[in-house]
Coordinates of C-alpha atoms in Angstrom, one line a residue:
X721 CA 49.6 -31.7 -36.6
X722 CA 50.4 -35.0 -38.8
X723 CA 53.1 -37.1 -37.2
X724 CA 56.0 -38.1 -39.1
X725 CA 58.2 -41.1 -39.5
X726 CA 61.2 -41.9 -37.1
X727 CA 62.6 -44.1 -39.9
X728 CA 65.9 -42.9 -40.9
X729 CA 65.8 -43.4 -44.5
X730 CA 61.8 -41.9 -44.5
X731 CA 63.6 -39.2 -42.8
X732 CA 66.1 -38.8 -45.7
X733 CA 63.5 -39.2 -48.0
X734 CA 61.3 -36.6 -46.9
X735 CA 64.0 -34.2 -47.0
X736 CA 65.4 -35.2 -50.0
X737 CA 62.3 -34.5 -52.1
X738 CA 61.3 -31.1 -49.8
X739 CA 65.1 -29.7 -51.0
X740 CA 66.1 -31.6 -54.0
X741 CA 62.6 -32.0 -55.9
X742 CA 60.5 -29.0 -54.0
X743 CA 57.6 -30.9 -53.6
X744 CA 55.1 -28.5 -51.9
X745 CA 54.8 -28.5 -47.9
X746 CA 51.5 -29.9 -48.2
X747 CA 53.0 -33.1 -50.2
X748 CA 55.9 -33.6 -47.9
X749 CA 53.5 -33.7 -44.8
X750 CA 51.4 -35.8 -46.6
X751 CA 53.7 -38.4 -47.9
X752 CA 55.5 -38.4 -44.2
X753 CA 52.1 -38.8 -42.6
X754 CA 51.6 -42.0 -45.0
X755 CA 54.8 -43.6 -44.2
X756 CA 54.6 -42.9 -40.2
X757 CA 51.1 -44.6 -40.7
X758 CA 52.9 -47.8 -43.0
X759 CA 56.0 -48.1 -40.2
X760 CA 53.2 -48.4 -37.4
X761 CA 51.4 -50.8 -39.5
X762 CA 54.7 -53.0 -39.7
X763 CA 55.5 -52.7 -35.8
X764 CA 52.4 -53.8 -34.9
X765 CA 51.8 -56.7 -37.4
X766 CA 55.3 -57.6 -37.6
X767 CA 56.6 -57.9 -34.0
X768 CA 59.0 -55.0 -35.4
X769 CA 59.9 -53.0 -38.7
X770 CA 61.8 -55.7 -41.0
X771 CA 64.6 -54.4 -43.1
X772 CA 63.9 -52.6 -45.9
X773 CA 65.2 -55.2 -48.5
X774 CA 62.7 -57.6 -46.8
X775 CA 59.9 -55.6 -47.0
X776 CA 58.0 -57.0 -50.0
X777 CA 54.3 -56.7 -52.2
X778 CA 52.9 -59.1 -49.3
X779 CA 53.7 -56.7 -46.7
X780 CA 52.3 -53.4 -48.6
X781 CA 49.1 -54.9 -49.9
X782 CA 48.3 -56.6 -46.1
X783 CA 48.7 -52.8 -45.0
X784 CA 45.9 -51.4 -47.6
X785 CA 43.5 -54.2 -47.4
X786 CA 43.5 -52.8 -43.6
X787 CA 42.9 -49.7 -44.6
X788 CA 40.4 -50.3 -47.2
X789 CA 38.6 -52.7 -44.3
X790 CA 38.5 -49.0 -42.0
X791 CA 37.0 -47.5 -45.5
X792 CA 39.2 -45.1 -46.3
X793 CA 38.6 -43.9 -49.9
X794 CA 40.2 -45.1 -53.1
X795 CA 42.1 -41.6 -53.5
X796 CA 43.1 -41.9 -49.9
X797 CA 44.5 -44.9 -50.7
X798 CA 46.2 -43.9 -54.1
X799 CA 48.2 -41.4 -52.7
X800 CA 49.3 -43.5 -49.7
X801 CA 50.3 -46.1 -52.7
X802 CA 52.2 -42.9 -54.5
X803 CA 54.5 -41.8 -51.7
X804 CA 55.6 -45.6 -50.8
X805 CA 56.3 -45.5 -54.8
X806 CA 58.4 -42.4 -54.5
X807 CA 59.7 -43.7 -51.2
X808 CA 61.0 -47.1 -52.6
X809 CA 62.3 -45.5 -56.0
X810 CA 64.6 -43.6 -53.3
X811 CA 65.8 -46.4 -51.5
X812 CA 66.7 -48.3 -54.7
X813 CA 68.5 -45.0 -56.5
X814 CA 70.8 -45.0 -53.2
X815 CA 71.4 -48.9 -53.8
X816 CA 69.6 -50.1 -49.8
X817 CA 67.0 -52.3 -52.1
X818 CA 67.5 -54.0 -55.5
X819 CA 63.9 -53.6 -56.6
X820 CA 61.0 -51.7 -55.2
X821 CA 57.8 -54.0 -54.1
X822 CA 55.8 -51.3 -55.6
X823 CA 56.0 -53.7 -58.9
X824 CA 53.5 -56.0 -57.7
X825 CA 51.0 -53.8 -56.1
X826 CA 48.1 -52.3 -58.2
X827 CA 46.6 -49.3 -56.9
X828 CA 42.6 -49.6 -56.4
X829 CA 40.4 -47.9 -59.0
X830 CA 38.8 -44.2 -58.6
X831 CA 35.5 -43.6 -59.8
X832 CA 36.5 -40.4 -61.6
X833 CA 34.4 -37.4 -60.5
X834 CA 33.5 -34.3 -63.0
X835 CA 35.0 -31.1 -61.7
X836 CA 32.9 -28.8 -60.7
X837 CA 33.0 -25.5 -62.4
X838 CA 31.2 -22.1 -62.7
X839 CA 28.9 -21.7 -65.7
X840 CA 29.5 -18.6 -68.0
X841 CA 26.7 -16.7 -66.5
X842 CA 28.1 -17.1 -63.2
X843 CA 31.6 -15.6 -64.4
X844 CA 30.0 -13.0 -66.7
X845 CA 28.6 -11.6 -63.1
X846 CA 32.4 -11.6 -61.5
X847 CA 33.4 -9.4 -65.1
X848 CA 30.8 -7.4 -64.3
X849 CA 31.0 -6.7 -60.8
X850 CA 27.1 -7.6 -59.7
X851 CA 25.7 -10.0 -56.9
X852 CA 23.8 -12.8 -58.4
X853 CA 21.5 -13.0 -55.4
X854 CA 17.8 -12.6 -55.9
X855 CA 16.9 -9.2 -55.1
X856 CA 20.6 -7.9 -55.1
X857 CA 21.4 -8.0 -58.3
X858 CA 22.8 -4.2 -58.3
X859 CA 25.1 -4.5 -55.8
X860 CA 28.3 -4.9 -56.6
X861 CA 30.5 -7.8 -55.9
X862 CA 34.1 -6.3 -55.1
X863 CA 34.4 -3.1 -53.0
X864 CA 35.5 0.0 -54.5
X865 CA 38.8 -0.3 -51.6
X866 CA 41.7 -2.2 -51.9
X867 CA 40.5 -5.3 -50.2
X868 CA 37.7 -5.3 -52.9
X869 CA 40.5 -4.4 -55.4
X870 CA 42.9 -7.2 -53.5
X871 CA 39.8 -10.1 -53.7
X872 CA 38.9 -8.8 -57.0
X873 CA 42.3 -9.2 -58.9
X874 CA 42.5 -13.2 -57.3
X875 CA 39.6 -14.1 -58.7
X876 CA 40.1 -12.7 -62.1
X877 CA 44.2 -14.0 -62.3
X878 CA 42.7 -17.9 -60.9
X879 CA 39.7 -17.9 -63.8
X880 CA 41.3 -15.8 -66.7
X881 CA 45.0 -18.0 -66.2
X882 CA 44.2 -21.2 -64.5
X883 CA 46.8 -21.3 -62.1
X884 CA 47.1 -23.4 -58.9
X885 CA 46.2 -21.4 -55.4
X886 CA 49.8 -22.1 -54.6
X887 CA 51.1 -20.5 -58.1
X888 CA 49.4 -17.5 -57.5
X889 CA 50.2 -16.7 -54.0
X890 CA 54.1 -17.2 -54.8
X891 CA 53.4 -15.2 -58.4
X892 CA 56.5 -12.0 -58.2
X893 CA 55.5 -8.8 -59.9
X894 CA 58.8 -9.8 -62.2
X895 CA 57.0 -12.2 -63.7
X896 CA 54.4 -9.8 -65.5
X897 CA 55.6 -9.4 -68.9
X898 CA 53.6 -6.4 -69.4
X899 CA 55.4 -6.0 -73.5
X900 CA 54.3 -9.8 -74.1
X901 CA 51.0 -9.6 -72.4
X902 CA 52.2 -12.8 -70.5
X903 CA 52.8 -14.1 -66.9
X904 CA 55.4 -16.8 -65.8
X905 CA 54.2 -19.6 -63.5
X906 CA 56.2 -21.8 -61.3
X907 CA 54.1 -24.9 -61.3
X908 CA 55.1 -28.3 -59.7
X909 CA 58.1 -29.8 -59.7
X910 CA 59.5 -26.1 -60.1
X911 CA 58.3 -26.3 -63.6
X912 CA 57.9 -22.9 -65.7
X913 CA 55.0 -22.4 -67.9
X914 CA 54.4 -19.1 -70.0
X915 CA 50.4 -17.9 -70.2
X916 CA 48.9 -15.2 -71.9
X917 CA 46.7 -12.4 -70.3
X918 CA 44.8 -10.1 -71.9
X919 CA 45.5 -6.6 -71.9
X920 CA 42.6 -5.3 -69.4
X921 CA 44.3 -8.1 -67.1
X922 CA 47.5 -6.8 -67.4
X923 CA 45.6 -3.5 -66.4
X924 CA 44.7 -4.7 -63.3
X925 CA 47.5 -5.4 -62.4
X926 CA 48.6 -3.0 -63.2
X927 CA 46.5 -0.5 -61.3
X928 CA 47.0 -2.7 -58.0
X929 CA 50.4 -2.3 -57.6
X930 CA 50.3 1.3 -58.1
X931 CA 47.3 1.4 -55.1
X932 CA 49.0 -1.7 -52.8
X933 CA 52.3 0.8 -53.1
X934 CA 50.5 3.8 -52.6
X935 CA 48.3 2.3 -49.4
X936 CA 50.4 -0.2 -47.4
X937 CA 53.7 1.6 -45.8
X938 CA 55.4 -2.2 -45.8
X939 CA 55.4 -4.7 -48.8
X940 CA 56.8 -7.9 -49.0
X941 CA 59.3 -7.6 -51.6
X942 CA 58.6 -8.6 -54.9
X943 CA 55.1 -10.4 -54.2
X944 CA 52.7 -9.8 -56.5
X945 CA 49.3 -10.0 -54.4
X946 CA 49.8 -9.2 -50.8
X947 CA 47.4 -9.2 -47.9
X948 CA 45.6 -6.0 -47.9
X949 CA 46.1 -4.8 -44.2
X950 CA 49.7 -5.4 -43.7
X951 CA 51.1 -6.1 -47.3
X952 CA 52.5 -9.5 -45.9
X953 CA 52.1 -12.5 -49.0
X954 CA 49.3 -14.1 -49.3
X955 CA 49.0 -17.3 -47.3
X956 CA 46.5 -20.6 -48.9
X957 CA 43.5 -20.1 -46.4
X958 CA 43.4 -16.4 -46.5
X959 CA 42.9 -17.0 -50.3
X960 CA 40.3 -20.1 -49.7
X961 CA 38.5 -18.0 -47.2
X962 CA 38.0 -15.1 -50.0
X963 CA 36.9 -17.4 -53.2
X964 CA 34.7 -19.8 -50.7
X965 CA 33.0 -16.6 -49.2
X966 CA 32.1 -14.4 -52.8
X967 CA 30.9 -17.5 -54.3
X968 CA 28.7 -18.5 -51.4
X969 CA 27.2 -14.9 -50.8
X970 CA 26.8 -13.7 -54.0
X971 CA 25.4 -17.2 -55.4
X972 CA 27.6 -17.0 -58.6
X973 CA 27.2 -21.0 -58.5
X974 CA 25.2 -23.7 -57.0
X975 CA 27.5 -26.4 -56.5
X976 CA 28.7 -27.6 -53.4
X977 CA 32.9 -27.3 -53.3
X978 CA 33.3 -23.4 -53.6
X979 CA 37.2 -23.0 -53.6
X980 CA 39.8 -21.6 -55.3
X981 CA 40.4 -24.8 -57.5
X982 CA 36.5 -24.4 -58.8
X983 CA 38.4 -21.5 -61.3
X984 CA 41.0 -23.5 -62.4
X985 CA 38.3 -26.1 -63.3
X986 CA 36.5 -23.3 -64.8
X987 CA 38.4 -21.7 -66.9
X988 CA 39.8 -25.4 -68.3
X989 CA 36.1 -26.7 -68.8
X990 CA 35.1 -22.8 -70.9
X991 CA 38.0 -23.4 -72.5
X992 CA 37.0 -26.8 -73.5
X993 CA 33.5 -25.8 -74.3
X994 CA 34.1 -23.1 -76.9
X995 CA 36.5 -25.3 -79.1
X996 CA 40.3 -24.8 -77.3
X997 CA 42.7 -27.7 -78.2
X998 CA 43.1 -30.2 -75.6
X999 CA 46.7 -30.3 -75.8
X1000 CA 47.1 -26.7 -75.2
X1001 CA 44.7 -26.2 -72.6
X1002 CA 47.4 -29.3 -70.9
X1003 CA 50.0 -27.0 -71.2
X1004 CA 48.0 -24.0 -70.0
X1005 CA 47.1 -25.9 -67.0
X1006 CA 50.7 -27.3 -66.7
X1007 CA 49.9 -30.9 -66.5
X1008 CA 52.2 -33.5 -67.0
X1009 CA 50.4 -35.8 -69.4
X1010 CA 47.5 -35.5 -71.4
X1011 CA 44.9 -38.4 -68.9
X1012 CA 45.0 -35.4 -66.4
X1013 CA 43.6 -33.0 -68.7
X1014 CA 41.0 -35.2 -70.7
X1015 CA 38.7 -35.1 -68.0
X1016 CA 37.4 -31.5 -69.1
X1017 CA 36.0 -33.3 -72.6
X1018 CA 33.5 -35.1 -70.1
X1019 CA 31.8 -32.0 -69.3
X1020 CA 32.1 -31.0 -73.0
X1021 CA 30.1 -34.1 -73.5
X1022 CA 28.0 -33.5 -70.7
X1023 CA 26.5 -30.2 -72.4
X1024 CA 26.5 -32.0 -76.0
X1025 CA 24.1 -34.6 -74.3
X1026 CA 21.9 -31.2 -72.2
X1027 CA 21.7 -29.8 -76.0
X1028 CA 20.7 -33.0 -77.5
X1029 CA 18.0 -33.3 -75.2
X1030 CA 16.4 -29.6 -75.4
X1031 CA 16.9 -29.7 -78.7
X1032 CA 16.3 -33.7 -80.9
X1033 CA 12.5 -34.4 -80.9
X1034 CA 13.1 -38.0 -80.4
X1035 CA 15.7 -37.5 -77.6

């Protein structure tokens, strides 16, 4: 378990953007396990935790130069830089500092990474319903059940929408718009986004409720996708466990991060690859600005430069 800050204003803070600004759970313990880790820091280097208005750029970039000396990794280190941003912005907003340090502390560079994603012949198997596994090919990937159904209906809603594990295990059945062939999301920052679904989406979803209903005795009300023995939502490893597990046993892909965020990068990067508009695969994915989403042209480039090399005599 991740300790958290004693600090009285950290304390505030952390509860101030769990209730007020709904960051996830996983961001709040997070950001409270950064600032424990920056108050330690200060006792220990600073004979005690100096106010707050004395705390300055000096004191912040002494604390990541230690941390980049123990090798944590530049991402690590980012989103320890993030939550002392949102913590400061706090403090000045309820007038304890007149400016945030923050100002004068540059965040360390991140070599950026291509997503990994499923290729279309990995996904084409998952639409059909066959193992990809040499000497298996006819067996099928999704039990005829309603686990199978359950597993089956999670993968297609994360590939054929693009929605966060955490948006589809809160997704309510209300938010099918079965007349406009569309689903509402609530993404971060308890943003809504609209996406289309196709129609044999919508009927599989369609046919799920009807079986979860006629199954399970108990339901938890209004949930879309529920767990398939006891109808109870869905919980973030239950859902990792099920993507992590098809894609390793059935050998739909070869690369080595199999979870549930792999779809979202898939269906952003076949998107990307058969023409879709940049700015409205941002919105599908409900980014926040456009750098997040630009990544996915890299891998666009990626297969230019496979083609160009199959294909140019000279390449």
């Amino acid at each position: 378990m991740s300790k958290q800050p004693t600090h009285p204003v950290a304390v505030r803070f952390l509860a101030y953007i769990a209730l007020e600004k709904r960051y996830s759970a996983h961001t709040v313990a997070a950001y409270g396990q950064d600032l424990y880790q920056f108050f330690e820091y200060l006792q220990a280097q600073y004979d005690g935790i100096p106010e707050l208005s004395a705390i300055s750029h000096l004191h912040i970039r002494s604390w990541l130069a230690a941390l980049m000396a123990e090798q944590q990794q530049a991402r690590t280190v980012n989103r320890k830089i993030s939550a002392l941003k949102s913590f400061f912005k706090y403090t000045v907003r309820q007038g304890l500092v007149l400016q945030t340090p923050m100002v004068k502390v540059t965040a360390p560079k991140i070599s950026r990474r291509l997503p990994g994603f499923i290729d279309e012949k990995g996904m084409q198997a998952v639409e059909d319903n066959r193992s990809m596994r040499r000497g298996q090919e006819d067996l099928p990937i999704f039990a005829d059940d309603l686990e199978g159904q359950t597993h089956r209906l999670i993968f297609e809603l994360l590939y054929h929408t693009g929605i966060r594990l955490s948006e589809l295990i809160n997704l309510q059945e209300r938010h099918v718009d079965a007349a406009n062939l569309t689903i509402k999301v609530l993404g971060k920052g308890n943003k809504e986004r609209i996406i289309p679904i196709s129609r044999e989406l919508l009927q599989q979803v369609q046919a799920y409720s009807a079986r979860k209903r006629k199954e399970l005795e108990e339901l938890a009300a209004g949930v879309l996708i529920v767990n398939h023995r006891n109808g109870r939502k869905l919980y973030s490893k239950y859902v990792y466990n099920v993507v992590n597990g098809y894609l390793s046993e059935h050998q739909i892909t070869t690369i080595t991060r199999k979870s549930p965020h792999v779809l979202r990068h898939t269906f952003a990067t076949h998107l990307t690859n058969n023409g879709a508009d940049i700015n409205a695969i941002k919105e599908l994915l409900g980014h926040s600005s456009l750098a997040a989403t630009q990544v996915y042209t890299h891998n666009t480039i990626e297969k230019l430069k496979d083609v160009f090399k199959q294909a140019h005599p000279k390449a």
